[in-house]
Short mmCIF file of C-alpha atoms in Angstrom, two decimals:
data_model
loop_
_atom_site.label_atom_id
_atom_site.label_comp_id
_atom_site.label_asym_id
_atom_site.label_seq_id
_atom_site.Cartn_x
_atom_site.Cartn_y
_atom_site.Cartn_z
CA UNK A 17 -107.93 31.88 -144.74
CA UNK A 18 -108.57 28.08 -144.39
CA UNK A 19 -104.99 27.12 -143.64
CA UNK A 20 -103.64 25.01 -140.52
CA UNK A 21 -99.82 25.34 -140.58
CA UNK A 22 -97.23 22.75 -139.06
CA UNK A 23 -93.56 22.87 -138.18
CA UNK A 24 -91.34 21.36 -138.59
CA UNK A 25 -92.26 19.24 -141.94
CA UNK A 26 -89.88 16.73 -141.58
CA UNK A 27 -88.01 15.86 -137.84
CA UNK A 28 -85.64 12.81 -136.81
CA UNK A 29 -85.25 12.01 -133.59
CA UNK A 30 -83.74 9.59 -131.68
CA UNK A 31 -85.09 7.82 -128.62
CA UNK A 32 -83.67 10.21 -125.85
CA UNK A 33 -84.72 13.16 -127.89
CA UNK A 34 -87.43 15.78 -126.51
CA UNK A 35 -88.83 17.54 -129.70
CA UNK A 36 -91.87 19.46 -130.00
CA UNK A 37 -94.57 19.87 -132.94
CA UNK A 38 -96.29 23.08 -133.48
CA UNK A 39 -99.58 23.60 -134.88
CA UNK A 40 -101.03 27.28 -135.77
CA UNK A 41 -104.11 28.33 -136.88
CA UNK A 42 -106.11 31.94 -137.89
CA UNK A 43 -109.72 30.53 -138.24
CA UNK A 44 -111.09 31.60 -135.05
CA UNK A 45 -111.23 27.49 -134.19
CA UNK A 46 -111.64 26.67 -130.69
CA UNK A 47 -111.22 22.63 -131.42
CA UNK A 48 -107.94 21.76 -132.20
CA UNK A 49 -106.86 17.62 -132.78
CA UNK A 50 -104.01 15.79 -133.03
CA UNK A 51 -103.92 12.63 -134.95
CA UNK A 52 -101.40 10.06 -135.98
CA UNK A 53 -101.27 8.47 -139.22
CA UNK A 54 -99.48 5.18 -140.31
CA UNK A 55 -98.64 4.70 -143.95
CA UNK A 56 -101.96 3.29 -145.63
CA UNK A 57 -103.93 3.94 -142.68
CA UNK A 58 -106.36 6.56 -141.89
CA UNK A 59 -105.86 8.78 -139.02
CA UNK A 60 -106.43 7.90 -135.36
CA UNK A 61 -107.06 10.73 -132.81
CA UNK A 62 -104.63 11.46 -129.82
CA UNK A 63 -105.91 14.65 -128.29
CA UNK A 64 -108.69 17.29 -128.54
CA UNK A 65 -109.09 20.68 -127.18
CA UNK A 66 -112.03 22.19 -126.84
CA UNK A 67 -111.53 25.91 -125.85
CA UNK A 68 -108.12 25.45 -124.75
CA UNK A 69 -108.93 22.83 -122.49
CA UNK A 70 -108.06 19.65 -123.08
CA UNK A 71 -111.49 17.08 -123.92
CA UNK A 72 -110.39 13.63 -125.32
CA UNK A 73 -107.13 11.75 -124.30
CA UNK A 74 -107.32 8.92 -126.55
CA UNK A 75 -104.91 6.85 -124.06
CA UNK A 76 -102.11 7.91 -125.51
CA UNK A 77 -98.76 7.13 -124.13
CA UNK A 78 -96.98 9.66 -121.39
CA UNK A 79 -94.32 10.10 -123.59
CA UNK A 80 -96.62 12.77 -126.03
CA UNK A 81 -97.62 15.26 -124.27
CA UNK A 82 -99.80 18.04 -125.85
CA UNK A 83 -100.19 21.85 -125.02
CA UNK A 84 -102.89 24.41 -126.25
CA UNK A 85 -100.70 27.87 -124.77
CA UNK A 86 -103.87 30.07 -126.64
CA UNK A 87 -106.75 29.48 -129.18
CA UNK A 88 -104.34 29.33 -132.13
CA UNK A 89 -101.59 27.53 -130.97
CA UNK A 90 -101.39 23.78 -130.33
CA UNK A 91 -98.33 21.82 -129.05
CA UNK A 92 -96.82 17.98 -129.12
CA UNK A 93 -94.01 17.54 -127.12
CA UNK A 94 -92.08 14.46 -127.37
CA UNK A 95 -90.08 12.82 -125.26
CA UNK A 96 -88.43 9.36 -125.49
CA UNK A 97 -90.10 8.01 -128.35
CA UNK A 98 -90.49 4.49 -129.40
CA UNK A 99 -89.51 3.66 -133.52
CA UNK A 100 -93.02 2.54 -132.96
CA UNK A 101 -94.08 5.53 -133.02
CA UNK A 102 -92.79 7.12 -136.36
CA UNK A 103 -95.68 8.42 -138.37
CA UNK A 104 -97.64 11.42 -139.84
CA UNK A 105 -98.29 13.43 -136.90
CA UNK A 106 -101.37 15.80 -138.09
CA UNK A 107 -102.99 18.70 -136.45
CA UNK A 108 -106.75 19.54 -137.37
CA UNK A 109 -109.01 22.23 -136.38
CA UNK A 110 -112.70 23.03 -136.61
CA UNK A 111 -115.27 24.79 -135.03
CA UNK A 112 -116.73 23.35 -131.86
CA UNK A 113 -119.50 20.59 -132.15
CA UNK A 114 -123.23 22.53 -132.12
CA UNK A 115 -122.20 25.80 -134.09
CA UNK A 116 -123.27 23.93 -137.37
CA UNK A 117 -120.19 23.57 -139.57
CA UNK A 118 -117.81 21.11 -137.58
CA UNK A 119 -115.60 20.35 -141.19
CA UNK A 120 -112.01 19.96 -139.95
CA UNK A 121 -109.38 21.50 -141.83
CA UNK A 122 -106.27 19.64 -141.84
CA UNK A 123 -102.24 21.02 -142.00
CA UNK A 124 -99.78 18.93 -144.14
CA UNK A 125 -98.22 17.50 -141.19
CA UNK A 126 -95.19 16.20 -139.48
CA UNK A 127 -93.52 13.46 -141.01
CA UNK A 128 -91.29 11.85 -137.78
CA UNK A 129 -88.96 9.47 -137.95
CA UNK A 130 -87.27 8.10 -134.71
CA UNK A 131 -84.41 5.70 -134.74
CA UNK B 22 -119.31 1.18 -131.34
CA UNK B 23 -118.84 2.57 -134.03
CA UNK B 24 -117.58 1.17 -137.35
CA UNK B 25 -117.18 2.34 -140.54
CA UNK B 26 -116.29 0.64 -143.95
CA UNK B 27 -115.19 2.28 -147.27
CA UNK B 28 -115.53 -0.37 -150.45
CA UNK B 29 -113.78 -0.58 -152.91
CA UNK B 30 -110.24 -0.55 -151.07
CA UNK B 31 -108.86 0.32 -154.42
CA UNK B 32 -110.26 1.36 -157.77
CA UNK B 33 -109.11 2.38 -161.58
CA UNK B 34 -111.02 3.97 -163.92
CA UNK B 35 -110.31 5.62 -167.44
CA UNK B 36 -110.37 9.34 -167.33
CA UNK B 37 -113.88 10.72 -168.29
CA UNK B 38 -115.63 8.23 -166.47
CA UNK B 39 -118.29 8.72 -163.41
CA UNK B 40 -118.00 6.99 -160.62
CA UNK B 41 -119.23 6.33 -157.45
CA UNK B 42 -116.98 5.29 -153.52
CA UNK B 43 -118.89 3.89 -151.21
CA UNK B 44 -119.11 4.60 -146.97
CA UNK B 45 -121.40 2.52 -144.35
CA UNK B 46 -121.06 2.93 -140.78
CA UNK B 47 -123.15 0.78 -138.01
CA UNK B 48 -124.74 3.08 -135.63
CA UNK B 49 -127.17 5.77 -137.28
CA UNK B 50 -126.81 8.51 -134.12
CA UNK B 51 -124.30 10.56 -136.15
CA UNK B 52 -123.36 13.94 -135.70
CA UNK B 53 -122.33 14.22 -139.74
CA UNK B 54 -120.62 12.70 -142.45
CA UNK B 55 -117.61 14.03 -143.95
CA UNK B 56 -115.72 13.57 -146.88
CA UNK B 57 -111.88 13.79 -147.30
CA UNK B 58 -109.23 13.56 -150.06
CA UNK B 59 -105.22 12.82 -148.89
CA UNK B 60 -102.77 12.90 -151.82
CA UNK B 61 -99.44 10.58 -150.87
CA UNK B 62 -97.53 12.02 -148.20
CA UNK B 63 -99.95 14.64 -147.22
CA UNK B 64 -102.42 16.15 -145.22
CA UNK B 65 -106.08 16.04 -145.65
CA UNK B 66 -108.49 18.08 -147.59
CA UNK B 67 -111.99 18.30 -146.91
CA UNK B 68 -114.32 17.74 -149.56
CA UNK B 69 -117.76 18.00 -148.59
CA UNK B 70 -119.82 17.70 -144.77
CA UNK B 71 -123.24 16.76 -144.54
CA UNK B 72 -125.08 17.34 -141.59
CA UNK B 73 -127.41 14.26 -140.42
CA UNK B 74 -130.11 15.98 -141.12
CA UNK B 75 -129.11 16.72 -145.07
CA UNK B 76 -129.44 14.58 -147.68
CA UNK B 77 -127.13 15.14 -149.78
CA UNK B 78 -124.41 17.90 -150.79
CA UNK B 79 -122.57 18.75 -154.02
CA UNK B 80 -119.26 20.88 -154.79
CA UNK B 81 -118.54 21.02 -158.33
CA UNK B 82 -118.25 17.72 -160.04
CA UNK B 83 -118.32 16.20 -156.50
CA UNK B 84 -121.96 14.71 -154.82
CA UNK B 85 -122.26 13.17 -151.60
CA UNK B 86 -125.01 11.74 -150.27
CA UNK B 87 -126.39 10.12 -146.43
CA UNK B 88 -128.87 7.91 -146.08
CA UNK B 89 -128.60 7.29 -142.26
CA UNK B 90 -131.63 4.91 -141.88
CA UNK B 91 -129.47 2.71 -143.64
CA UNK B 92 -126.09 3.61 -142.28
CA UNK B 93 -124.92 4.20 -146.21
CA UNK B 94 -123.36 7.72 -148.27
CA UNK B 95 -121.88 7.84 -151.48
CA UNK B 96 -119.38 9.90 -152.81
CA UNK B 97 -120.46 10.76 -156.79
CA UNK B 98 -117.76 12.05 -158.90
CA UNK B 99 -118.68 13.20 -162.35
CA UNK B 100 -116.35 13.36 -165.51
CA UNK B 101 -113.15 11.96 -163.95
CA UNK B 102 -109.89 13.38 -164.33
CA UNK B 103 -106.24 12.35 -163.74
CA UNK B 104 -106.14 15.46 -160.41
CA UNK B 105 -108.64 13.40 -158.71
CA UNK B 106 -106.36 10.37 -158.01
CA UNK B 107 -105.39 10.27 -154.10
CA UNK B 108 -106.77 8.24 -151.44
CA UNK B 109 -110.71 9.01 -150.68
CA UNK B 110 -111.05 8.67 -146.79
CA UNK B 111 -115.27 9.01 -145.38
CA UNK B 112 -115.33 9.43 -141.59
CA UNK B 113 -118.20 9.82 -139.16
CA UNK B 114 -118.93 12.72 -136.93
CA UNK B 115 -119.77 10.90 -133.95
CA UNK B 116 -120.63 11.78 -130.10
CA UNK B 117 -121.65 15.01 -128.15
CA UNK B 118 -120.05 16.38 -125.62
CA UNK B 119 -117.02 13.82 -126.89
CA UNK B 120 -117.68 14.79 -129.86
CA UNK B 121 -114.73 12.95 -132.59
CA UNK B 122 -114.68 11.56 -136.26
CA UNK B 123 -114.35 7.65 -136.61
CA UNK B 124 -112.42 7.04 -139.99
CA UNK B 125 -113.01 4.40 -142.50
CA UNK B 126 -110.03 2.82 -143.79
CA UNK B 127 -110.35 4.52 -147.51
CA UNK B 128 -110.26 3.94 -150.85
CA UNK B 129 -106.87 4.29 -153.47
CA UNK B 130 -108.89 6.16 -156.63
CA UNK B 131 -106.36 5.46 -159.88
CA UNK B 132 -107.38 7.69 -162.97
CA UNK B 133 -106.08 6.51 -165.97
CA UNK B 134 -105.18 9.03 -168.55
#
């Protein structure tokens, strides 16, 4: 089983909102991403866990905060989001770097719209 | 830092034909190179790694290749079909114990039936 699963697919929000994005996986992973993807654009990291601890922090803003509660589970929580910051929200996960395969399997995202 | 550049931005092609997308990136101390496909309004699929010591790799009518001495792969597809329209995005396994991908921008492949 190669799949990364997100919920929900599609979320509105508006700016007083808190939401959260979940992100599951089966593969044994223990790096899990989350990116952010304009229309057009390619992905740009936000956060990485490595073992369930939390290794890059790409300066995102305070207002995403992720969670990694186990090895399979990863977290966004949102809180008073910008329109600015409407986008694909996808989660990734691979093995960690040095075990030899470090592909990272994607789930079909979050499409997020806040008004 | 850094960089990495996909060219053509955009290409069409008749069905049937072979054709070749094209990834550099500036600074040869990569991890690996990996290939991805995202159809509109979706996630991405992987398509192919290659480790920076490999050479090359090949799935099916798909061939990648890394020539890191020159900070160059190509993606090879063979016999092209309608399916394999979608945005082709190359991206650069970069960094140790930071370990992340850096993404070229990508390139919009149109099959024409």
């Amino acid at each position: 089983d190669t799949e990364v699963t997100q919920t929900p697919k599609h979320l509105v929000m508006g700016m007083t909102n808190k939401k959260s994005l979940k992100c599951e996986q089966h593969m044994g992973h223990r790096a899990m991403y989350w990116y952010k993807q304009k229309a057009k654009k390619p992905p740009e990291l936000m956060f990485v866990y490595s073992y369930e601890k939390l290794s890059i922090n790409e300066s995102v803003p305070s207002r995403f905060s992720p969670e990694c509660p186990n090895s399979s589970l990863l977290n966004l929580h949102l809180h008073a989001l910008q329109p600015e910051d409407s986008a694909l929200y996808l989660c990734a996960s691979s093995r960690p770097p040095g075990q030899g395969q470090e592909t990272q399997y994607f789930g079909p995202g979050t499409r997020l719209l806040v008004l | 830092k850094q960089e990495v550049t996909q060219i053509p931005a955009a290409l069409s092609v008749p069905e049937g034909e072979n054709l070749v997308l094209n990834c550099s990136f500036t600074d040869s101390a990569i991890y690996n190179l990996q290939w991805f496909r995202q159809d509109p309004g979706k996630g991405l699929t992987s398509l192919l790694l290659i480790q920076s010591s490999q050479r090359e790799q090949t799935s099916g009518r798909l061939n990648a290749s890394l020539d890191k001495s020159s900070g160059r792969s190509t993606l090879y597809i063979a016999a092209s079909q309608p399916g394999d329209s979608a945005t082709y995005l190359c991206a650069v396994g970069f960094g140790d114990s930071n370990y992340q991908l850096i993404w070229g921008a990508g390139t919009k492949l149109i099959i024409k039936p």
